[in-house]
PDB file of C-alpha atoms in Angstrom:
ATOM      1  CA  MET S  15      29.306   4.076  22.030  1.00  0.00           C
ATOM      2  CA  ARG S  16      26.328   2.806  24.297  1.00  0.00           C
ATOM      3  CA  LYS S  17      26.066  -1.097  24.298  1.00  0.00           C
ATOM      4  CA  LYS S  18      22.893  -2.501  22.911  1.00  0.00           C
ATOM      5  CA  ILE S  19      21.147  -5.315  24.733  1.00  0.00           C
ATOM      6  CA  LYS S  20      19.121  -7.179  21.758  1.00  0.00           C
ATOM      7  CA  SER S  21      16.321  -9.036  23.156  1.00  0.00           C
ATOM      8  CA  PHE S  22      16.307 -12.750  21.865  1.00  0.00           C
ATOM      9  CA  SER S  23      12.844 -14.573  22.149  1.00  0.00           C
ATOM     10  CA  GLY S  24      13.933 -17.755  20.510  1.00  0.00           C
ATOM     11  CA  GLY S  25      12.123 -17.672  17.572  1.00  0.00           C
ATOM     12  CA  LEU S  26      12.634 -16.806  13.713  1.00  0.00           C
ATOM     13  CA  THR S  27      12.695 -13.338  13.897  1.00  0.00           C
ATOM     14  CA  SER S  28      15.377 -13.399  16.637  1.00  0.00           C
ATOM     15  CA  ALA S  29      17.463 -16.066  14.675  1.00  0.00           C
ATOM     16  CA  CYS S  30      17.308 -13.246  11.661  1.00  0.00           C
ATOM     17  CA  MET S  31      18.463 -10.347  13.831  1.00  0.00           C
ATOM     18  CA  VAL S  32      21.437 -12.254  15.545  1.00  0.00           C
ATOM     19  CA  LYS S  33      21.954 -13.761  11.530  1.00  0.00           C
ATOM     20  CA  LEU S  34      22.070  -9.968  10.504  1.00  0.00           C
ATOM     21  CA  ASP S  35      24.407  -8.910  13.082  1.00  0.00           C
ATOM     22  CA  PRO S  36      25.844 -11.515  15.519  1.00  0.00           C
ATOM     23  CA  HIS S  37      29.536 -10.108  16.105  1.00  0.00           C
ATOM     24  CA  ASP S  38      29.015  -6.554  17.070  1.00  0.00           C
ATOM     25  CA  LYS S  39      31.005  -5.740  20.260  1.00  0.00           C
ATOM     26  CA  ASP S  40      28.993  -3.286  21.407  1.00  0.00           C
ATOM     27  CA  THR S  41      26.149  -5.944  21.495  1.00  0.00           C
ATOM     28  CA  SER S  42      25.014  -8.789  23.847  1.00  0.00           C
ATOM     29  CA  PHE S  43      22.010 -10.796  23.333  1.00  0.00           C
ATOM     30  CA  LEU S  44      19.741 -11.377  26.225  1.00  0.00           C
ATOM     31  CA  TYR S  45      17.096 -14.289  27.035  1.00  0.00           C
ATOM     32  CA  LEU S  46      14.558 -14.386  29.691  1.00  0.00           C
ATOM     33  CA  ASP S  47      13.644 -18.134  30.673  1.00  0.00           C
ATOM     34  CA  THR S  48      10.420 -18.857  31.662  1.00  0.00           C
ATOM     35  CA  GLY S  49      11.037 -22.372  32.124  1.00  0.00           C
ATOM     36  CA  ALA S  50       7.626 -22.957  30.130  1.00  0.00           C
ATOM     37  CA  GLU S  51       8.647 -22.530  26.239  1.00  0.00           C
ATOM     38  CA  HIS S  52       8.041 -25.551  23.958  1.00  0.00           C
ATOM     39  CA  PRO S  53      11.028 -27.914  23.956  1.00  0.00           C
ATOM     40  CA  ASP S  54      11.913 -27.358  20.096  1.00  0.00           C
ATOM     41  CA  THR S  55      12.219 -23.834  21.024  1.00  0.00           C
ATOM     42  CA  TYR S  56      14.817 -24.255  23.669  1.00  0.00           C
ATOM     43  CA  LYS S  57      16.733 -26.929  20.858  1.00  0.00           C
ATOM     44  CA  PHE S  58      16.444 -23.883  18.179  1.00  0.00           C
ATOM     45  CA  ILE S  59      17.914 -21.407  20.783  1.00  0.00           C
ATOM     46  CA  LYS S  60      21.036 -23.667  21.561  1.00  0.00           C
ATOM     47  CA  LYS S  61      21.222 -24.174  17.487  1.00  0.00           C
ATOM     48  CA  VAL S  62      21.271 -20.541  16.999  1.00  0.00           C
ATOM     49  CA  VAL S  63      23.945 -19.862  19.809  1.00  0.00           C
ATOM     50  CA  GLU S  64      26.383 -22.666  18.620  1.00  0.00           C
ATOM     51  CA  GLU S  65      25.654 -21.752  14.530  1.00  0.00           C
ATOM     52  CA  PHE S  66      26.393 -18.446  15.365  1.00  0.00           C
ATOM     53  CA  ASN S  67      28.707 -18.424  17.883  1.00  0.00           C
ATOM     54  CA  ILE S  68      26.924 -15.463  20.155  1.00  0.00           C
ATOM     55  CA  ASN S  69      27.707 -15.244  23.758  1.00  0.00           C
ATOM     56  CA  LEU S  70      23.443 -15.437  25.122  1.00  0.00           C
ATOM     57  CA  VAL S  71      23.046 -14.317  28.408  1.00  0.00           C
ATOM     58  CA  CYS S  72      20.162 -16.184  29.850  1.00  0.00           C
ATOM     59  CA  LEU S  73      18.466 -14.804  32.647  1.00  0.00           C
ATOM     60  CA  ARG S  74      15.941 -16.738  35.565  1.00  0.00           C
ATOM     61  CA  PRO S  75      13.933 -15.075  38.028  1.00  0.00           C
ATOM     62  CA  ILE S  76      14.434 -15.527  41.571  1.00  0.00           C
ATOM     63  CA  VAL S  77      11.139 -15.075  42.956  1.00  0.00           C
ATOM     64  CA  ARG S  78      11.289 -13.242  46.525  1.00  0.00           C
ATOM     65  CA  HIS S  79       7.966 -15.020  48.534  1.00  0.00           C
ATOM     66  CA  GLY S  80       6.895 -13.551  51.490  1.00  0.00           C
ATOM     67  CA  SER S  81       8.173 -10.430  50.653  1.00  0.00           C
ATOM     68  CA  ARG S  82       6.802  -7.182  48.569  1.00  0.00           C
ATOM     69  CA  LYS S  83      10.022  -6.733  46.445  1.00  0.00           C
ATOM     70  CA  SER S  84       9.818  -7.605  42.674  1.00  0.00           C
ATOM     71  CA  SER S  85      11.767 -10.795  41.619  1.00  0.00           C
ATOM     72  CA  ASP S  86      15.733 -10.673  41.032  1.00  0.00           C
ATOM     73  CA  TYR S  87      17.846 -12.586  38.597  1.00  0.00           C
ATOM     74  CA  LYS S  88      20.186 -15.294  38.186  1.00  0.00           C
ATOM     75  CA  VAL S  89      22.371 -16.074  34.758  1.00  0.00           C
ATOM     76  CA  VAL S  90      22.454 -19.292  33.919  1.00  0.00           C
ATOM     77  CA  SER S  91      24.081 -21.255  30.912  1.00  0.00           C
ATOM     78  CA  VAL S  92      22.170 -21.592  27.587  1.00  0.00           C
ATOM     79  CA  HIS S  93      22.842 -25.216  28.560  1.00  0.00           C
ATOM     80  CA  ASP S  94      20.961 -25.239  31.750  1.00  0.00           C
ATOM     81  CA  ILE S  95      17.676 -23.501  30.448  1.00  0.00           C
ATOM     82  CA  GLY S  96      14.654 -25.469  29.530  1.00  0.00           C
ATOM     83  CA  ASN S  97      11.124 -26.778  30.171  1.00  0.00           C
ATOM     84  CA  ASP S  98      11.329 -27.359  33.888  1.00  0.00           C
ATOM     85  CA  LEU S  99       8.029 -25.117  34.541  1.00  0.00           C
ATOM     86  CA  ILE S 100      10.375 -23.738  37.366  1.00  0.00           C
ATOM     87  CA  PRO S 101      10.392 -19.809  37.017  1.00  0.00           C
ATOM     88  CA  ILE S 102       6.396 -19.743  35.985  1.00  0.00           C
ATOM     89  CA  THR S 103       5.717 -22.282  38.705  1.00  0.00           C
ATOM     90  CA  ASP S 104       7.480 -19.635  41.020  1.00  0.00           C
ATOM     91  CA  VAL S 105       5.642 -16.185  39.941  1.00  0.00           C
ATOM     92  CA  MET S 106       2.038 -18.162  39.519  1.00  0.00           C
ATOM     93  CA  ILE S 107       2.874 -18.995  43.455  1.00  0.00           C
ATOM     94  CA  LYS S 108       3.671 -15.332  44.409  1.00  0.00           C
ATOM     95  CA  TYR S 109       1.398 -13.399  41.888  1.00  0.00           C
ATOM     96  CA  GLY S 110      -1.644 -15.450  40.418  1.00  0.00           C
ATOM     97  CA  LYS S 111      -1.909 -16.918  36.793  1.00  0.00           C
ATOM     98  CA  PRO S 112      -0.843 -14.459  34.238  1.00  0.00           C
ATOM     99  CA  SER S 113      -3.393 -12.695  31.933  1.00  0.00           C
ATOM    100  CA  PHE S 114      -4.085  -9.393  29.765  1.00  0.00           C
ATOM    101  CA  SER S 115      -5.095  -7.442  33.108  1.00  0.00           C
ATOM    102  CA  ALA S 116      -2.537  -9.284  35.310  1.00  0.00           C
ATOM    103  CA  ALA S 117       0.877  -9.205  33.340  1.00  0.00           C
ATOM    104  CA  SER S 118       2.826 -10.643  35.940  1.00  0.00           C
ATOM    105  CA  CYS S 119       4.610 -12.972  33.638  1.00  0.00           C
ATOM    106  CA  THR S 120       5.827 -10.046  31.292  1.00  0.00           C
ATOM    107  CA  ARG S 121       6.899  -7.918  34.400  1.00  0.00           C
ATOM    108  CA  GLU S 122       8.347 -10.086  36.688  1.00  0.00           C
ATOM    109  CA  MET S 123       9.604 -12.708  34.469  1.00  0.00           C
ATOM    110  CA  LYS S 124      11.181 -10.050  31.700  1.00  0.00           C
ATOM    111  CA  LYS S 125      11.040  -6.778  32.282  1.00  0.00           C
ATOM    112  CA  THR S 126      12.060  -6.289  35.496  1.00  0.00           C
ATOM    113  CA  LEU S 127      14.674  -9.057  34.898  1.00  0.00           C
ATOM    114  CA  ALA S 128      16.232  -7.100  31.938  1.00  0.00           C
ATOM    115  CA  ASP S 129      15.789  -3.790  33.737  1.00  0.00           C
ATOM    116  CA  LYS S 130      18.066  -4.605  36.489  1.00  0.00           C
ATOM    117  CA  TRP S 131      20.590  -7.029  34.623  1.00  0.00           C
ATOM    118  CA  ARG S 132      21.281  -3.895  32.625  1.00  0.00           C
ATOM    119  CA  LYS S 133      21.570  -1.336  35.575  1.00  0.00           C
ATOM    120  CA  ASP S 134      23.930  -3.896  36.749  1.00  0.00           C
ATOM    121  CA  ASN S 135      25.871  -4.418  34.212  1.00  0.00           C
ATOM    122  CA  PHE S 136      26.091  -1.619  32.459  1.00  0.00           C
ATOM    123  CA  PRO S 137      25.337   1.614  34.937  1.00  0.00           C
ATOM    124  CA  GLU S 138      26.207   4.345  31.994  1.00  0.00           C
ATOM    125  CA  GLY S 139      23.572   3.311  30.166  1.00  0.00           C
ATOM    126  CA  SER S 140      22.498   0.851  27.646  1.00  0.00           C
ATOM    127  CA  ASP S 141      20.028   0.544  24.563  1.00  0.00           C
ATOM    128  CA  MET S 142      17.561  -2.092  24.977  1.00  0.00           C
ATOM    129  CA  TRP S 143      16.339  -3.443  21.289  1.00  0.00           C
ATOM    130  CA  LEU S 144      12.959  -5.511  22.180  1.00  0.00           C
ATOM    131  CA  GLY S 145      11.718  -7.791  19.191  1.00  0.00           C
ATOM    132  CA  ILE S 146       8.233  -8.239  18.462  1.00  0.00           C
ATOM    133  CA  ARG S 147       7.003 -11.829  17.003  1.00  0.00           C
ATOM    134  CA  ALA S 148       5.785 -11.087  13.602  1.00  0.00           C
ATOM    135  CA  ASP S 149       2.660 -12.753  14.195  1.00  0.00           C
ATOM    136  CA  GLU S 150       1.989 -11.251  17.400  1.00  0.00           C
ATOM    137  CA  PRO S 151      -0.632  -8.657  16.421  1.00  0.00           C
ATOM    138  CA  ALA S 152      -2.454 -11.273  14.663  1.00  0.00           C
ATOM    139  CA  ARG S 153      -2.109 -14.027  17.479  1.00  0.00           C
ATOM    140  CA  TYR S 154      -3.295 -11.220  20.014  1.00  0.00           C
ATOM    141  CA  TRP S 155      -6.753  -9.959  18.093  1.00  0.00           C
ATOM    142  CA  GLY S 156      -7.531 -13.016  17.049  1.00  0.00           C
ATOM    143  CA  ASP S 157      -6.804 -13.321  13.120  1.00  0.00           C
ATOM    144  CA  ASN S 158      -3.909 -16.096  13.230  1.00  0.00           C
ATOM    145  CA  LYS S 159      -5.205 -17.790   9.952  1.00  0.00           C
ATOM    146  CA  LYS S 160      -1.724 -17.235   8.141  1.00  0.00           C
ATOM    147  CA  PRO S 161       0.585 -15.739  10.506  1.00  0.00           C
ATOM    148  CA  HIS S 162       3.674 -17.371   9.312  1.00  0.00           C
ATOM    149  CA  LEU S 163       3.346 -15.463   5.817  1.00  0.00           C
ATOM    150  CA  SER S 164       4.065 -12.370   7.552  1.00  0.00           C
ATOM    151  CA  THR S 165       7.135 -13.875   9.089  1.00  0.00           C
ATOM    152  CA  TYR S 166       8.165 -15.227   5.833  1.00  0.00           C
ATOM    153  CA  ARG S 167       7.926 -11.422   4.466  1.00  0.00           C
ATOM    154  CA  MET S 168       9.949  -9.789   7.309  1.00  0.00           C
ATOM    155  CA  LEU S 169      12.849 -12.826   6.665  1.00  0.00           C
ATOM    156  CA  LEU S 170      12.979 -12.225   2.857  1.00  0.00           C
ATOM    157  CA  ARG S 171      13.225  -8.458   3.627  1.00  0.00           C
ATOM    158  CA  CYS S 172      16.128  -9.015   5.838  1.00  0.00           C
ATOM    159  CA  GLY S 173      17.883 -11.239   3.218  1.00  0.00           C
ATOM    160  CA  LEU S 174      17.158 -14.401   4.991  1.00  0.00           C
ATOM    161  CA  VAL S 175      14.973 -17.700   3.138  1.00  0.00           C
ATOM    162  CA  LEU S 176      12.593 -19.003   5.619  1.00  0.00           C
ATOM    163  CA  ASP S 177      14.073 -22.349   4.911  1.00  0.00           C
ATOM    164  CA  GLU S 178      17.845 -21.491   5.992  1.00  0.00           C
ATOM    165  CA  LEU S 179      16.691 -21.075   9.642  1.00  0.00           C
ATOM    166  CA  LEU S 180      14.318 -23.443   9.909  1.00  0.00           C
ATOM    167  CA  ASP S 181      16.865 -26.160   8.579  1.00  0.00           C
ATOM    168  CA  MET S 182      19.281 -25.575  11.661  1.00  0.00           C
TER     169      MET S 182
END
């Protein structure tokens, strides 16, 4: 069986995914740290890791300034992630401010790192499970009047009650 790599964003839908399948030996959970998440997101990530006893692989970018090469990664402990702005600042120094037309954050801090880590650790191949925040289309298109309701409905379909995860 191929290894499953499940992208973990640190949000409620990621916690739902973990709760549904926390100890599948063929699954690795992968968190790509920008250093720019809300402090409560980092607290929540640490609570999920503790509550479900998962092995969360946390990656931070190593930006190669003065080179035409893309970012590399370093693996850090879940205790070393946090809102220090170092990764996002390094990426902005080299590539400029992220925007929809210049998605350097997504490319250099997430996709490139995940692809390199997968290739380094599973050369025989793996399947990447990418999540999307339930409210992402509403946030992207500007209709975020009640984005929490779509998250709530998704969690209910998974057999979870939102309060279970919020109380962690």
